[in-house]
Amino acid sequence: MIIAIDGPAGSGKSTIAREVAKRLGMRYLDTGAMYRTATLLALEAGLVPDRIPETAALAAEAPIRFVERPDDLTRVFLGDREVTDEIRGPLVSQHVSAVSADPAVRAVFTERQRSEAALGDVVLEGSDTGTVVFPGAELKVYLVASVEERARRRQSQLEAQGILQPLDRLVADIGARDAYD
Ligand code: DC
């Protein structure tokens, strides 16, 4: 069975998808983390903002691994290197929309998500999982929340990592990302 949970940034996709997966004993796949990891690689390789189309080749080879932790955020690794916090930081957040808009990058991750799902029951979360990746998913959920509420949640998540950001800045960032996404 495939459950696709969709919605804009900060709407609660990760929290809900993780909980649903836990309660139903299904695997959980954070597709946004894939795009975020590709963005980190692109930034480190100097491909942002002028050579974004070259990211797809890096993404195709990227050894992205997820390690589930009960009652905690899924840890994300690139090979042996943990990137969980880095991919949620402001730099990656600022550029992920542009990287994830690249059609070749999308093709790489759409394929990877379909292969993952072929292994068995899975809860996927991400902004095209119910429309493009699995339009035929048995259950599709679209979550909504106001920009202000989403900015407040992002602020607490960042605060937990020791990063302080003013709310009005996050409201502006999320509004811009909504428009771009
Ligand atoms: O859900 P998130 O904030 O981690 O997503 C990060 C970005 O990646 C966001 O700009 C939307 C994009 N994304 C996407 O285009 N397709 C997905 N399946 C998941 C995320």
PDB file of C-alpha atoms and ligand atoms in Angstrom:
ATOM      1  CA  MET A   1       0.000   0.000   0.000  1.00  0.00           C
ATOM      2  CA  ILE A   2       1.156   3.514  -0.783  1.00  0.00           C
ATOM      3  CA  ILE A   3       0.108   6.535   1.292  1.00  0.00           C
ATOM      4  CA  ALA A   4       1.148   9.919  -0.141  1.00  0.00           C
ATOM      5  CA  ILE A   5       1.150  12.952   2.150  1.00  0.00           C
ATOM      6  CA  ASP A   6       1.430  16.249   0.397  1.00  0.00           C
ATOM      7  CA  GLY A   7       1.240  19.911   1.372  1.00  0.00           C
ATOM      8  CA  PRO A   8       3.265  23.125   1.485  1.00  0.00           C
ATOM      9  CA  ALA A   9       6.451  23.699   3.514  1.00  0.00           C
ATOM     10  CA  GLY A  10       5.895  23.532   7.265  1.00  0.00           C
ATOM     11  CA  SER A  11       2.355  22.109   7.067  1.00  0.00           C
ATOM     12  CA  GLY A  12       3.252  19.094   9.229  1.00  0.00           C
ATOM     13  CA  LYS A  13       3.924  16.490   6.541  1.00  0.00           C
ATOM     14  CA  SER A  14       6.947  14.966   8.276  1.00  0.00           C
ATOM     15  CA  THR A  15       5.375  14.735  11.724  1.00  0.00           C
ATOM     16  CA  ILE A  16       2.186  13.160  10.422  1.00  0.00           C
ATOM     17  CA  ALA A  17       3.819  10.862   7.883  1.00  0.00           C
ATOM     18  CA  ARG A  18       6.212   9.541  10.523  1.00  0.00           C
ATOM     19  CA  GLU A  19       3.416   8.900  13.005  1.00  0.00           C
ATOM     20  CA  VAL A  20       1.196   7.207  10.407  1.00  0.00           C
ATOM     21  CA  ALA A  21       4.101   4.989   9.324  1.00  0.00           C
ATOM     22  CA  LYS A  22       4.863   4.077  12.930  1.00  0.00           C
ATOM     23  CA  ARG A  23       1.272   3.209  13.798  1.00  0.00           C
ATOM     24  CA  LEU A  24       0.693   1.170  10.640  1.00  0.00           C
ATOM     25  CA  GLY A  25       4.125  -0.497  10.710  1.00  0.00           C
ATOM     26  CA  MET A  26       4.987   0.907   7.282  1.00  0.00           C
ATOM     27  CA  ARG A  27       8.233   2.400   6.009  1.00  0.00           C
ATOM     28  CA  TYR A  28       8.497   6.164   5.841  1.00  0.00           C
ATOM     29  CA  LEU A  29      10.117   8.113   3.030  1.00  0.00           C
ATOM     30  CA  ASP A  30      10.906  11.823   3.347  1.00  0.00           C
ATOM     31  CA  THR A  31      11.207  12.890  -0.288  1.00  0.00           C
ATOM     32  CA  GLY A  32      11.965  16.519   0.632  1.00  0.00           C
ATOM     33  CA  ALA A  33      15.113  15.246   2.366  1.00  0.00           C
ATOM     34  CA  MET A  34      16.250  13.839  -0.982  1.00  0.00           C
ATOM     35  CA  TYR A  35      15.887  17.233  -2.669  1.00  0.00           C
ATOM     36  CA  ARG A  36      17.529  18.921   0.307  1.00  0.00           C
ATOM     37  CA  THR A  37      20.504  16.540   0.180  1.00  0.00           C
ATOM     38  CA  ALA A  38      20.917  17.179  -3.555  1.00  0.00           C
ATOM     39  CA  THR A  39      20.849  20.907  -2.809  1.00  0.00           C
ATOM     40  CA  LEU A  40      23.601  20.509  -0.218  1.00  0.00           C
ATOM     41  CA  LEU A  41      25.717  18.615  -2.768  1.00  0.00           C
ATOM     42  CA  ALA A  42      25.034  21.269  -5.419  1.00  0.00           C
ATOM     43  CA  LEU A  43      26.017  24.069  -3.026  1.00  0.00           C
ATOM     44  CA  GLU A  44      29.214  22.286  -2.051  1.00  0.00           C
ATOM     45  CA  ALA A  45      30.089  21.662  -5.701  1.00  0.00           C
ATOM     46  CA  GLY A  46      29.517  25.333  -6.560  1.00  0.00           C
ATOM     47  CA  LEU A  47      26.626  24.542  -8.931  1.00  0.00           C
ATOM     48  CA  VAL A  48      24.196  27.037  -7.331  1.00  0.00           C
ATOM     49  CA  PRO A  49      22.899  29.278  -8.815  1.00  0.00           C
ATOM     50  CA  ASP A  50      24.404  29.097 -12.315  1.00  0.00           C
ATOM     51  CA  ARG A  51      24.976  25.390 -13.013  1.00  0.00           C
ATOM     52  CA  ILE A  52      21.966  23.776 -11.324  1.00  0.00           C
ATOM     53  CA  PRO A  53      21.256  21.387 -14.245  1.00  0.00           C
ATOM     54  CA  GLU A  54      24.553  19.628 -13.426  1.00  0.00           C
ATOM     55  CA  THR A  55      23.063  18.597 -10.059  1.00  0.00           C
ATOM     56  CA  ALA A  56      21.173  15.644 -11.556  1.00  0.00           C
ATOM     57  CA  ALA A  57      24.395  13.713 -12.195  1.00  0.00           C
ATOM     58  CA  LEU A  58      25.436  14.209  -8.550  1.00  0.00           C
ATOM     59  CA  ALA A  59      21.947  13.284  -7.342  1.00  0.00           C
ATOM     60  CA  ALA A  60      21.930  10.073  -9.374  1.00  0.00           C
ATOM     61  CA  GLU A  61      25.155   8.924  -7.661  1.00  0.00           C
ATOM     62  CA  ALA A  62      24.397  10.280  -4.181  1.00  0.00           C
ATOM     63  CA  PRO A  63      24.449   7.528  -1.546  1.00  0.00           C
ATOM     64  CA  ILE A  64      21.483   8.969   0.392  1.00  0.00           C
ATOM     65  CA  ARG A  65      20.478   6.771   3.343  1.00  0.00           C
ATOM     66  CA  PHE A  66      17.754   7.173   5.924  1.00  0.00           C
ATOM     67  CA  VAL A  67      18.125   5.774   9.415  1.00  0.00           C
ATOM     68  CA  GLU A  68      14.901   5.553  11.396  1.00  0.00           C
ATOM     69  CA  ARG A  69      15.020   6.542  15.045  1.00  0.00           C
ATOM     70  CA  PRO A  70      11.955   5.804  17.155  1.00  0.00           C
ATOM     71  CA  ASP A  71      10.437   9.066  18.479  1.00  0.00           C
ATOM     72  CA  ASP A  72      12.998  11.245  16.782  1.00  0.00           C
ATOM     73  CA  LEU A  73      13.640  12.790  13.374  1.00  0.00           C
ATOM     74  CA  THR A  74      14.862  10.320  10.781  1.00  0.00           C
ATOM     75  CA  ARG A  75      18.602  10.768  10.440  1.00  0.00           C
ATOM     76  CA  VAL A  76      19.834  11.419   6.907  1.00  0.00           C
ATOM     77  CA  PHE A  77      23.247  10.263   5.694  1.00  0.00           C
ATOM     78  CA  LEU A  78      25.312  10.765   2.581  1.00  0.00           C
ATOM     79  CA  GLY A  79      27.369   7.606   2.735  1.00  0.00           C
ATOM     80  CA  ASP A  80      28.852   7.739   6.244  1.00  0.00           C
ATOM     81  CA  ARG A  81      28.430  11.482   6.640  1.00  0.00           C
ATOM     82  CA  GLU A  82      25.393  12.599   8.623  1.00  0.00           C
ATOM     83  CA  VAL A  83      23.647  15.619   7.052  1.00  0.00           C
ATOM     84  CA  THR A  84      20.372  15.656   9.048  1.00  0.00           C
ATOM     85  CA  ASP A  85      20.826  19.134  10.510  1.00  0.00           C
ATOM     86  CA  GLU A  86      22.670  20.665   7.578  1.00  0.00           C
ATOM     87  CA  ILE A  87      19.897  19.891   5.093  1.00  0.00           C
ATOM     88  CA  ARG A  88      17.365  21.686   7.324  1.00  0.00           C
ATOM     89  CA  GLY A  89      19.551  24.782   7.760  1.00  0.00           C
ATOM     90  CA  PRO A  90      18.835  28.195   6.212  1.00  0.00           C
ATOM     91  CA  LEU A  91      21.304  27.886   3.316  1.00  0.00           C
ATOM     92  CA  VAL A  92      19.810  24.679   1.939  1.00  0.00           C
ATOM     93  CA  SER A  93      16.260  25.936   2.644  1.00  0.00           C
ATOM     94  CA  GLN A  94      16.986  29.067   0.650  1.00  0.00           C
ATOM     95  CA  HIS A  95      18.099  27.167  -2.470  1.00  0.00           C
ATOM     96  CA  VAL A  96      16.126  23.918  -2.395  1.00  0.00           C
ATOM     97  CA  SER A  97      13.200  25.260  -4.428  1.00  0.00           C
ATOM     98  CA  ALA A  98      15.488  26.207  -7.320  1.00  0.00           C
ATOM     99  CA  VAL A  99      17.310  22.872  -7.276  1.00  0.00           C
ATOM    100  CA  SER A 100      14.088  20.870  -6.970  1.00  0.00           C
ATOM    101  CA  ALA A 101      12.608  22.755  -9.942  1.00  0.00           C
ATOM    102  CA  ASP A 102      15.184  21.176 -12.247  1.00  0.00           C
ATOM    103  CA  PRO A 103      13.441  18.508 -14.375  1.00  0.00           C
ATOM    104  CA  ALA A 104      16.469  16.191 -14.480  1.00  0.00           C
ATOM    105  CA  VAL A 105      16.824  16.282 -10.679  1.00  0.00           C
ATOM    106  CA  ARG A 106      13.096  15.520 -10.370  1.00  0.00           C
ATOM    107  CA  ALA A 107      13.432  12.582 -12.768  1.00  0.00           C
ATOM    108  CA  VAL A 108      16.242  11.083 -10.644  1.00  0.00           C
ATOM    109  CA  PHE A 109      14.259  11.257  -7.404  1.00  0.00           C
ATOM    110  CA  THR A 110      10.911  10.261  -8.900  1.00  0.00           C
ATOM    111  CA  GLU A 111      12.583   7.081 -10.111  1.00  0.00           C
ATOM    112  CA  ARG A 112      14.239   6.487  -6.749  1.00  0.00           C
ATOM    113  CA  GLN A 113      10.950   6.942  -4.897  1.00  0.00           C
ATOM    114  CA  ARG A 114       9.210   4.476  -7.192  1.00  0.00           C
ATOM    115  CA  SER A 115      11.963   1.899  -6.619  1.00  0.00           C
ATOM    116  CA  GLU A 116      11.654   2.343  -2.857  1.00  0.00           C
ATOM    117  CA  ALA A 117       7.909   1.798  -3.033  1.00  0.00           C
ATOM    118  CA  ALA A 118       8.414  -1.357  -5.069  1.00  0.00           C
ATOM    119  CA  LEU A 119      10.003  -2.874  -1.930  1.00  0.00           C
ATOM    120  CA  GLY A 120       6.700  -2.806   0.003  1.00  0.00           C
ATOM    121  CA  ASP A 121       4.249  -0.656   1.968  1.00  0.00           C
ATOM    122  CA  VAL A 122       5.390   2.918   2.349  1.00  0.00           C
ATOM    123  CA  VAL A 123       4.230   6.333   3.564  1.00  0.00           C
ATOM    124  CA  LEU A 124       5.751   9.043   1.364  1.00  0.00           C
ATOM    125  CA  GLU A 125       5.683  12.710   2.120  1.00  0.00           C
ATOM    126  CA  GLY A 126       6.511  15.468  -0.294  1.00  0.00           C
ATOM    127  CA  SER A 127       4.988  18.019  -2.548  1.00  0.00           C
ATOM    128  CA  ASP A 128       4.425  15.907  -5.667  1.00  0.00           C
ATOM    129  CA  THR A 129       4.126  12.415  -4.214  1.00  0.00           C
ATOM    130  CA  GLY A 130       0.364  12.176  -4.713  1.00  0.00           C
ATOM    131  CA  THR A 131       0.259  13.871  -8.106  1.00  0.00           C
ATOM    132  CA  VAL A 132       3.381  12.938 -10.073  1.00  0.00           C
ATOM    133  CA  VAL A 133       5.204  10.130  -8.298  1.00  0.00           C
ATOM    134  CA  PHE A 134       2.182   8.031  -7.296  1.00  0.00           C
ATOM    135  CA  PRO A 135      -1.005   9.440  -8.802  1.00  0.00           C
ATOM    136  CA  GLY A 136      -2.595   6.035  -8.149  1.00  0.00           C
ATOM    137  CA  ALA A 137      -1.678   5.866  -4.430  1.00  0.00           C
ATOM    138  CA  GLU A 138      -4.379   4.180  -2.334  1.00  0.00           C
ATOM    139  CA  LEU A 139      -4.527   7.161   0.028  1.00  0.00           C
ATOM    140  CA  LYS A 140      -3.572  10.737  -0.733  1.00  0.00           C
ATOM    141  CA  VAL A 141      -3.636  13.479   1.889  1.00  0.00           C
ATOM    142  CA  TYR A 142      -3.098  17.190   1.339  1.00  0.00           C
ATOM    143  CA  LEU A 143      -2.285  19.112   4.529  1.00  0.00           C
ATOM    144  CA  VAL A 144      -2.827  22.850   4.899  1.00  0.00           C
ATOM    145  CA  ALA A 145      -1.928  25.463   7.533  1.00  0.00           C
ATOM    146  CA  SER A 146      -1.579  29.243   7.404  1.00  0.00           C
ATOM    147  CA  VAL A 147       1.760  30.821   6.464  1.00  0.00           C
ATOM    148  CA  GLU A 148       2.056  32.300   9.989  1.00  0.00           C
ATOM    149  CA  GLU A 149       1.502  28.953  11.696  1.00  0.00           C
ATOM    150  CA  ARG A 150       3.980  27.266   9.373  1.00  0.00           C
ATOM    151  CA  ALA A 151       6.555  29.989  10.036  1.00  0.00           C
ATOM    152  CA  ARG A 152       6.104  29.525  13.810  1.00  0.00           C
ATOM    153  CA  ARG A 153       6.715  25.772  13.482  1.00  0.00           C
ATOM    154  CA  ARG A 154       9.817  26.332  11.354  1.00  0.00           C
ATOM    155  CA  GLN A 155      11.042  28.835  13.948  1.00  0.00           C
ATOM    156  CA  SER A 156      10.779  26.272  16.767  1.00  0.00           C
ATOM    157  CA  GLN A 157      12.465  23.597  14.666  1.00  0.00           C
ATOM    158  CA  LEU A 158      15.364  25.938  13.930  1.00  0.00           C
ATOM    159  CA  GLU A 159      15.491  27.066  17.552  1.00  0.00           C
ATOM    160  CA  ALA A 160      15.906  23.437  18.613  1.00  0.00           C
ATOM    161  CA  GLN A 161      19.045  23.413  16.432  1.00  0.00           C
ATOM    162  CA  GLY A 162      20.283  26.600  18.058  1.00  0.00           C
ATOM    163  CA  ILE A 163      19.418  28.766  15.034  1.00  0.00           C
ATOM    164  CA  LEU A 164      17.436  31.926  15.855  1.00  0.00           C
ATOM    165  CA  GLN A 165      15.427  33.517  13.055  1.00  0.00           C
ATOM    166  CA  PRO A 166      12.894  36.363  13.342  1.00  0.00           C
ATOM    167  CA  LEU A 167       9.318  35.342  12.564  1.00  0.00           C
ATOM    168  CA  ASP A 168       8.716  37.981   9.887  1.00  0.00           C
ATOM    169  CA  ARG A 169      11.752  36.729   7.977  1.00  0.00           C
ATOM    170  CA  LEU A 170      10.419  33.146   8.093  1.00  0.00           C
ATOM    171  CA  VAL A 171       6.952  34.325   7.014  1.00  0.00           C
ATOM    172  CA  ALA A 172       8.585  36.017   4.015  1.00  0.00           C
ATOM    173  CA  ASP A 173      10.737  32.934   3.217  1.00  0.00           C
ATOM    174  CA  ILE A 174       7.785  30.539   3.399  1.00  0.00           C
ATOM    175  CA  GLY A 175       5.597  32.868   1.314  1.00  0.00           C
ATOM    176  CA  ALA A 176       8.320  33.041  -1.329  1.00  0.00           C
ATOM    177  CA  ARG A 177       8.780  29.271  -1.315  1.00  0.00           C
ATOM    178  CA  ASP A 178       5.022  28.685  -1.652  1.00  0.00           C
ATOM    179  CA  ALA A 179       5.007  30.889  -4.725  1.00  0.00           C
ATOM    180  CA  TYR A 180       8.085  29.216  -6.191  1.00  0.00           C
ATOM    181  CA  ASP A 181       6.959  25.643  -5.407  1.00  0.00           C
TER     182      ASP A 181
HETATM  183  O1   DC B   1       9.164  19.251   2.434  1.00  0.00           O
HETATM  184  P1   DC B   1      10.478  20.002   2.440  1.00  0.00           P
HETATM  185  O2   DC B   1      10.395  21.387   2.986  1.00  0.00           O
HETATM  186  O3   DC B   1      11.602  19.216   3.049  1.00  0.00           O
HETATM  187  O4   DC B   1      10.807  20.142   0.872  1.00  0.00           O
HETATM  188  C1   DC B   1      11.961  20.807   0.435  1.00  0.00           C
HETATM  189  C2   DC B   1      11.777  21.347  -0.972  1.00  0.00           C
HETATM  190  O5   DC B   1      11.792  20.303  -1.936  1.00  0.00           O
HETATM  191  C3   DC B   1      10.526  22.168  -1.228  1.00  0.00           C
HETATM  192  O6   DC B   1      10.944  23.375  -1.839  1.00  0.00           O
HETATM  193  C4   DC B   1       9.697  21.362  -2.174  1.00  0.00           C
HETATM  194  C5   DC B   1      10.673  20.392  -2.784  1.00  0.00           C
HETATM  195  N1   DC B   1      10.112  19.064  -2.942  1.00  0.00           N
HETATM  196  C6   DC B   1       9.661  18.696  -4.174  1.00  0.00           C
HETATM  197  O7   DC B   1       9.735  19.501  -5.091  1.00  0.00           O
HETATM  198  N2   DC B   1       9.137  17.463  -4.357  1.00  0.00           N
HETATM  199  C7   DC B   1       9.042  16.605  -3.342  1.00  0.00           C
HETATM  200  N3   DC B   1       8.526  15.378  -3.525  1.00  0.00           N
HETATM  201  C8   DC B   1       9.496  16.976  -2.057  1.00  0.00           C
HETATM  202  C9   DC B   1      10.025  18.222  -1.889  1.00  0.00           C
END
